[in-house]
Amino acid sequence: MLLNPVDEPFCARVRQVLPDVLRPVEPRYLDEPRGRFSGHAGAVALPRSVEEVSTLVRMAAEARVPVLPYGGGTGLVGGQVMPEGPAPLVISLDRMAAIRAVYTDENVLIAEAGAILSDVQGVAEDAQRLFPLALASQGSCRIGGNLATNAGGVNVLRYGNARDLCLGLEAVLPNGEIWHGLSRLRKDNSGYDLRNLLIGAEGTLGIITAAALKLFPQPAGIGTAMLQVASPAAAIDLLALVRDRVGDCVTSFELIHQQGLDFLAEVLPDVRQSFQTAPLWSVLLELGLPEGLSPSDVIAELFQNAEAKGLVSDGVIAQNKEQQDQLWSVREHIPEANRLIGSVSSHDISVPISEIPAFIQQGAKVIAALGDFRINCFGHLGDGNLHYNVFPPEGRSKAEFDENRGDVKRAVHDLVHRFNGSVSAEHGVGRLKTGDLQRYGDPVKLQAMRAIKAALDPMGIMNPGAVLSE
């Protein structure tokens, strides 16, 4: 169905109903972090309430104007910008950032969609609770976008994705109706799960305006260590050993390759590294322990057992918060180092955990067949999510290999598919991976997704071009 661009008559009608909502189209609403997409927009609206969002969406539906929901703008797959088609109405949730309530006894927090993730974490901490979603962009990303993309992060191993941290939603559907689903219930089997349908839909089925989020007790003690492992297979065995000892107290288990550490030394030399000589493979381990257990003692015991089995050969165990931050600084700066080096093609993938060693081995052969590229393979080993990034040879720039990007991406994604993995582990589909979803997705699932889209958004006004190809 043909859509209409935002024009001055439409803006005039909006101003008449909502005088203080429209804003100039600033550059930040048209760009995304990787610079792969540049969008356009007819107007930007900053509503202050779910009712104002409802009014805007209803007016857009009546005028057949495309709507582009906008959170923090930190997404990496182009879901927050619209490069093609009629100029959309960008609806930003910047002014809907309130924490509506904290129910300490229930371990629940109600946040509006525009609340910044780090602010939500801070409110939870003030209530002596933990909101465990943790991302590199947590100082600027917003809860609505986190849920719309089903964000992952470093704590998925213990607490799950954003989907697993949400009990209920308030949202505006494509016809402008408000769904009052802001439930705090942990058990509710009353029909279809609209909450989980909207989570991960990337704004294609509606706009999330508020969420009921799960909180957790804060761990009594946190143990952090950087451990040198013999191989990815040894890292998986180490994870099993740790879980046998401490169960679900494993919060994070990050695999790091030497290439990432070499990039850090090259472009971010001020980041203090854990080892004098970068190991080929290492693991960043973090535990959240109950009272009565000494984190450093538990990790030291784990190290001894792992060393006896030939899984680890060296390690650094943090003795205080400053040392913990130093260890995490290494992991958190790897993406920035990657950006400064400049990748030919970056991939957010997942494969079954037991298949990771074979995938890494085969991946090196596949990439070597395409050219003398460097690979930085790192990420959330505990949940099978790898960031598999391919870089130009030393001394050469990514611009020299623009024509190779498609071949590299295709080779990596084909391999992921052969290993029964996913080409979109935690960043979503956006506009970057619509073709990949069509190529690798189950046809029955895709048919069902299109049917759902047609039922909820028959005019196709919500984030057109994202997730499902036109």
XYZ file of C-alpha atoms in Angstrom:
470
model
C 0.000 0.000 0.000
C 1.363 3.411 -0.975
C 2.371 5.737 1.849
C 2.516 9.506 1.880
C 5.427 11.664 3.042
C 5.131 14.019 5.975
C 4.261 17.412 4.501
C 3.422 20.863 5.825
C -0.367 20.301 5.890
C 0.168 17.191 8.019
C 2.513 19.088 10.363
C -0.035 21.907 10.621
C -2.718 19.447 11.717
C -0.359 17.990 14.324
C 0.511 21.453 15.671
C -3.169 22.264 15.970
C -3.798 19.206 18.138
C -0.399 18.977 19.898
C 1.184 22.473 19.810
C 4.437 21.621 21.614
C 5.414 18.290 20.086
C 7.075 18.785 16.701
C 10.774 19.616 16.515
C 13.269 20.364 13.719
C 14.883 17.326 12.128
C 18.319 17.215 13.758
C 21.178 15.213 12.163
C 21.221 12.755 15.087
C 17.850 11.409 13.953
C 19.201 10.629 10.496
C 22.439 8.770 11.263
C 23.410 5.497 12.905
C 26.660 4.589 14.696
C 28.351 2.616 11.925
C 27.608 5.117 9.178
C 26.161 2.412 6.926
C 22.799 4.180 6.545
C 21.742 7.791 6.251
C 18.060 8.460 6.755
C 15.566 11.204 6.049
C 12.500 12.489 7.881
C 9.680 14.935 7.340
C 9.342 15.856 11.015
C 10.384 14.758 14.498
C 7.827 14.500 17.297
C 8.673 14.368 21.002
C 5.507 13.317 22.841
C 5.235 13.582 26.631
C 2.707 10.816 27.305
C 1.275 7.625 25.893
C -1.840 9.584 24.983
C 0.218 11.943 22.838
C 1.932 8.977 21.165
C -1.508 7.543 20.497
C -2.684 10.792 18.926
C 0.392 11.004 16.686
C 0.118 7.412 15.479
C -3.627 7.759 14.868
C -3.058 10.901 12.801
C -0.270 9.180 10.860
C -2.531 6.200 10.165
C -5.304 8.461 8.895
C -2.852 10.247 6.590
C -1.003 7.043 5.630
C 2.258 8.552 6.820
C 5.124 6.207 7.787
C 6.139 6.234 11.459
C 9.701 5.660 12.637
C 9.997 4.979 16.398
C 13.242 6.341 17.858
C 14.942 5.469 21.149
C 18.593 6.211 21.840
C 19.755 5.769 18.253
C 22.462 3.266 19.265
C 21.251 0.318 17.159
C 23.804 -1.265 14.830
C 21.563 -2.633 12.052
C 19.888 0.529 10.749
C 16.472 -0.019 12.316
C 16.322 3.579 13.607
C 16.820 5.361 10.274
C 14.807 5.268 7.059
C 16.977 5.894 3.992
C 14.297 5.282 1.365
C 10.607 5.826 0.798
C 8.297 8.683 1.785
C 9.726 10.971 4.466
C 8.512 9.529 7.800
C 7.337 11.004 11.068
C 10.055 10.204 13.608
C 8.529 9.675 17.054
C 11.248 10.075 19.667
C 10.668 8.917 23.239
C 13.221 11.365 24.698
C 10.645 13.161 26.849
C 9.051 9.971 28.170
C 11.887 9.010 30.524
C 10.200 8.750 33.924
C 10.557 5.924 36.416
C 6.900 5.563 37.320
C 7.248 3.194 40.264
C 9.511 0.756 42.083
C 7.950 -2.225 43.856
C 10.808 -3.447 45.996
C 8.929 -6.356 47.545
C 7.906 -7.562 44.105
C 11.287 -6.906 42.493
C 9.603 -4.838 39.773
C 10.356 -1.406 38.307
C 8.059 0.521 35.955
C 9.977 2.671 33.470
C 8.877 4.733 30.517
C 10.402 3.791 27.185
C 12.643 6.857 27.014
C 14.422 6.060 30.281
C 18.162 5.635 29.727
C 19.388 2.178 30.677
C 22.057 3.423 33.102
C 19.424 5.538 34.885
C 17.248 2.458 35.339
C 20.260 0.590 36.708
C 20.900 3.469 39.133
C 17.318 3.572 40.426
C 17.432 -0.180 40.975
C 20.721 0.168 42.859
C 19.236 2.906 45.063
C 16.511 0.415 45.956
C 19.222 -2.169 46.788
C 18.249 -4.169 43.758
C 19.854 -5.088 40.449
C 18.591 -4.513 36.918
C 21.061 -6.755 35.091
C 20.795 -5.640 31.459
C 24.306 -4.329 30.717
C 25.450 -2.947 27.367
C 28.346 -0.859 26.100
C 25.839 1.852 25.128
C 24.010 1.867 28.473
C 24.740 5.552 29.037
C 22.674 6.542 26.001
C 20.463 3.641 24.900
C 16.857 3.650 26.095
C 14.627 0.980 27.555
C 12.105 1.096 24.720
C 14.816 0.450 22.154
C 16.379 -2.248 24.332
C 13.069 -4.107 24.345
C 12.218 -3.387 20.713
C 15.509 -5.020 19.690
C 15.551 -7.639 22.476
C 19.014 -6.444 23.503
C 21.511 -8.910 24.933
C 24.761 -7.814 26.553
C 27.256 -9.375 28.919
C 24.859 -10.761 31.544
C 22.615 -12.881 29.320
C 24.262 -16.057 30.598
C 22.668 -15.616 34.015
C 19.718 -13.258 33.529
C 18.664 -13.622 29.889
C 17.983 -11.127 27.107
C 15.825 -8.027 27.479
C 12.804 -10.224 26.728
C 13.479 -12.256 29.848
C 13.634 -9.119 31.996
C 10.182 -7.784 31.094
C 6.860 -8.655 32.720
C 4.526 -6.282 30.914
C 4.285 -3.481 28.385
C 2.320 -0.386 27.607
C 2.308 0.236 23.861
C 0.595 2.080 21.057
C -0.507 -0.130 18.171
C -0.426 0.935 14.509
C -4.033 2.173 14.563
C -3.279 4.460 17.503
C -4.976 2.326 20.147
C -3.224 1.998 23.510
C -2.543 -1.489 24.809
C -2.590 -1.332 28.610
C -0.482 -4.416 29.219
C 1.721 -3.027 31.971
C 1.275 -6.104 34.133
C 3.483 -6.957 37.098
C 2.275 -10.564 37.109
C 4.766 -13.382 36.736
C 2.054 -15.843 35.792
C -0.591 -14.915 33.235
C -1.743 -17.501 30.698
C -4.664 -15.493 29.343
C -4.206 -15.966 25.628
C -1.643 -14.830 23.085
C 1.505 -13.191 24.444
C 1.384 -9.733 22.852
C 4.258 -8.616 25.093
C 6.688 -11.057 23.530
C 5.360 -10.250 20.068
C 6.258 -6.571 20.449
C 9.619 -7.302 22.082
C 12.108 -7.857 19.268
C 9.747 -6.477 16.602
C 11.946 -3.366 16.203
C 9.018 -0.980 16.095
C 7.295 -2.702 13.169
C 4.203 -3.704 15.168
C 3.804 -0.711 17.476
C 5.598 1.672 19.802
C 6.554 0.550 23.303
C 5.890 3.428 25.719
C 6.538 1.823 29.130
C 7.629 -1.479 30.626
C 7.413 -3.452 33.853
C 10.957 -4.703 34.411
C 12.277 -7.482 36.628
C 14.698 -6.623 39.408
C 16.965 -9.009 41.276
C 18.804 -9.096 44.610
C 22.274 -7.632 44.426
C 25.016 -10.258 44.774
C 26.756 -10.126 48.136
C 30.116 -10.525 46.445
C 31.420 -10.170 42.900
C 34.439 -12.061 41.629
C 36.178 -11.121 38.387
C 39.138 -12.733 36.654
C 40.906 -12.781 33.311
C 42.085 -16.313 32.567
C 44.346 -17.539 29.792
C 42.799 -20.619 28.177
C 44.322 -23.185 25.859
C 41.626 -22.913 23.176
C 37.914 -22.176 22.636
C 37.231 -25.838 23.445
C 39.103 -25.430 26.737
C 37.039 -22.310 27.444
C 33.824 -24.311 27.031
C 35.159 -27.002 29.370
C 36.112 -24.260 31.834
C 32.575 -22.897 31.736
C 31.215 -26.355 32.542
C 33.679 -26.696 35.423
C 32.698 -23.304 36.838
C 28.991 -24.062 36.578
C 29.454 -27.382 38.324
C 31.024 -25.471 41.226
C 28.850 -22.340 41.493
C 25.762 -23.095 39.389
C 23.860 -20.044 38.176
C 26.223 -17.651 39.952
C 28.164 -17.299 36.680
C 27.196 -13.822 35.497
C 29.496 -13.327 32.505
C 31.836 -15.510 30.487
C 33.494 -13.571 27.663
C 35.840 -15.093 25.100
C 38.660 -12.804 23.909
C 41.059 -13.436 21.024
C 44.592 -12.125 20.751
C 43.684 -10.061 17.707
C 41.396 -7.862 19.801
C 44.133 -7.295 22.357
C 46.605 -6.440 19.587
C 44.134 -3.886 18.216
C 43.860 -2.369 21.702
C 47.631 -2.062 21.974
C 47.747 -0.422 18.562
C 44.999 2.195 18.804
C 44.124 2.433 22.523
C 47.464 1.947 24.285
C 46.246 3.625 27.482
C 43.930 0.680 28.182
C 45.790 -1.386 30.749
C 45.930 -5.015 29.664
C 46.024 -8.016 31.962
C 48.969 -9.913 30.493
C 52.382 -8.661 29.441
C 52.127 -10.812 26.313
C 48.673 -11.116 24.813
C 47.494 -14.754 24.925
C 45.959 -16.368 21.873
C 42.725 -16.973 23.815
C 41.505 -15.702 27.160
C 38.276 -15.560 29.116
C 36.824 -12.779 31.225
C 34.882 -14.468 34.013
C 32.558 -12.819 36.503
C 30.660 -14.419 39.365
C 27.906 -12.952 41.528
C 27.996 -14.857 44.814
C 25.804 -15.019 47.937
C 26.997 -14.282 51.454
C 29.458 -16.686 52.962
C 31.597 -17.151 49.854
C 34.793 -15.211 49.196
C 34.861 -14.342 45.473
C 38.658 -14.355 45.191
C 38.898 -17.658 47.087
C 36.243 -19.286 44.897
C 37.961 -18.146 41.692
C 41.382 -19.207 43.004
C 39.998 -22.686 43.703
C 38.417 -22.801 40.260
C 41.700 -21.767 38.680
C 43.596 -24.541 40.482
C 41.104 -27.165 39.339
C 41.109 -25.843 35.769
C 44.905 -25.676 35.685
C 45.112 -29.282 36.830
C 42.908 -30.242 33.887
C 45.056 -28.266 31.418
C 42.304 -25.731 30.685
C 44.057 -22.569 31.941
C 47.707 -21.585 32.210
C 47.679 -18.089 33.692
C 45.265 -15.629 35.199
C 44.610 -12.355 36.973
C 42.071 -12.340 39.803
C 40.688 -8.928 40.773
C 41.091 -8.107 44.463
C 38.972 -4.961 44.548
C 36.526 -2.859 42.534
C 39.290 -0.901 40.809
C 40.895 -4.088 39.531
C 37.517 -5.412 38.410
C 36.966 -2.240 36.413
C 40.411 -2.595 34.836
C 39.639 -6.124 33.663
C 36.284 -5.075 32.246
C 37.866 -2.053 30.589
C 39.800 -4.402 28.315
C 36.645 -6.162 27.137
C 34.588 -2.980 26.863
C 37.168 -1.177 24.726
C 37.537 -3.945 22.146
C 34.554 -2.698 20.062
C 36.022 0.819 20.056
C 39.391 -0.540 18.941
C 37.610 -2.468 16.193
C 35.933 0.740 15.045
C 39.228 2.612 14.949
C 40.908 -0.149 12.933
C 37.899 -0.381 10.589
C 36.345 -3.710 9.685
C 35.653 -5.017 6.199
C 32.570 -6.764 7.576
C 31.230 -7.280 11.119
C 28.937 -10.100 12.167
C 26.717 -10.590 15.229
C 26.142 -14.335 15.169
C 25.279 -17.264 17.391
C 25.927 -20.971 17.059
C 25.317 -23.873 19.462
C 27.926 -23.590 22.201
C 29.424 -27.025 21.618
C 29.912 -26.160 17.932
C 31.876 -22.959 18.572
C 35.392 -24.498 18.353
C 34.591 -26.151 15.014
C 32.944 -22.981 13.728
C 35.992 -20.874 14.606
C 38.299 -23.383 12.927
C 36.191 -23.552 9.766
C 35.687 -19.791 9.748
C 39.425 -19.173 9.572
C 39.636 -21.402 6.490
C 36.651 -19.745 4.826
C 38.064 -16.245 5.334
C 41.585 -17.282 4.292
C 40.131 -18.466 0.979
C 38.852 -14.929 0.352
C 42.076 -13.083 1.109
C 44.714 -12.151 3.657
C 42.236 -10.807 6.204
C 42.510 -10.545 9.985
C 39.759 -11.956 12.211
C 38.763 -10.695 15.637
C 36.442 -13.306 17.107
C 35.226 -12.443 20.600
C 32.051 -12.215 22.638
C 29.571 -13.907 24.898
C 30.767 -17.505 24.842
C 28.408 -18.535 27.642
C 25.343 -17.941 25.475
C 26.869 -18.829 22.103
C 26.964 -15.253 20.780
C 30.153 -14.311 18.928
C 31.128 -11.022 17.346
C 32.978 -12.322 14.332
C 34.634 -9.358 12.645
C 36.878 -9.395 9.591
C 39.544 -6.721 9.056
C 41.923 -5.739 6.263
C 45.571 -6.827 6.337
C 47.873 -4.765 8.532
C 48.719 -1.406 6.993
C 45.693 -1.300 4.707
C 42.292 0.353 5.176
C 38.763 -1.013 5.036
C 37.965 1.362 2.154
C 40.261 -0.696 -0.068
C 38.013 -3.710 0.471
C 34.530 -2.261 0.063
C 33.914 -4.539 -2.889
C 34.757 -7.564 -0.724
C 32.246 -6.813 2.034
C 29.386 -8.700 0.444
C 31.466 -11.809 -0.236
C 32.849 -11.861 3.304
C 29.431 -11.405 4.872
C 27.899 -14.080 2.669
C 30.690 -16.554 3.457
C 30.392 -16.035 7.212
C 26.595 -16.185 7.229
C 26.528 -19.269 5.026
C 28.847 -20.965 7.516
C 26.666 -19.880 10.441
C 23.650 -21.351 8.680
C 25.468 -24.658 8.115
C 26.147 -24.783 11.857
C 22.419 -24.234 12.606
C 23.139 -20.796 14.028
C 21.642 -17.332 13.690
C 23.009 -14.416 11.662
C 21.380 -12.012 14.135
C 22.173 -12.935 17.714
C 21.534 -9.765 19.729
C 21.556 -6.686 17.488
C 18.366 -7.395 15.566
C 17.579 -7.371 11.849
C 16.854 -3.705 11.186
C 17.453 -2.811 7.546
C 20.928 -4.312 7.374
C 19.834 -7.949 7.530
C 16.429 -8.086 5.828
C 17.990 -9.973 2.930
C 19.703 -12.370 5.327
C 16.420 -13.059 7.093
C 14.819 -13.818 3.736
C 17.722 -16.048 2.715
C 18.245 -18.017 5.919
C 14.908 -17.727 7.703
C 12.417 -20.568 7.885
C 9.791 -19.908 5.178
C 6.904 -20.890 7.425
C 8.097 -18.488 10.107
C 8.475 -15.701 7.564
C 4.971 -16.358 6.254
C 3.594 -16.156 9.799
C 5.543 -12.940 10.461
C 4.096 -11.306 7.357
C 0.600 -12.400 8.356
C 1.051 -10.857 11.815
C 2.399 -7.645 10.285
C -0.565 -7.451 7.896
C -3.051 -8.064 10.704
C -1.682 -5.471 13.127
C -0.391 -2.937 10.608
C -2.448 -3.382 7.408
C -1.275 -0.057 5.942
C 2.375 -0.791 6.726
C 3.068 2.535 8.430
C 5.214 1.218 11.303
C 8.944 1.348 10.513
C 8.487 0.261 6.892
C 11.465 -1.559 5.437
C 12.752 -2.837 8.779
C 12.905 -6.555 9.653
C 10.709 -7.709 6.738
C 11.809 -6.708 3.252
C 9.307 -4.716 1.250
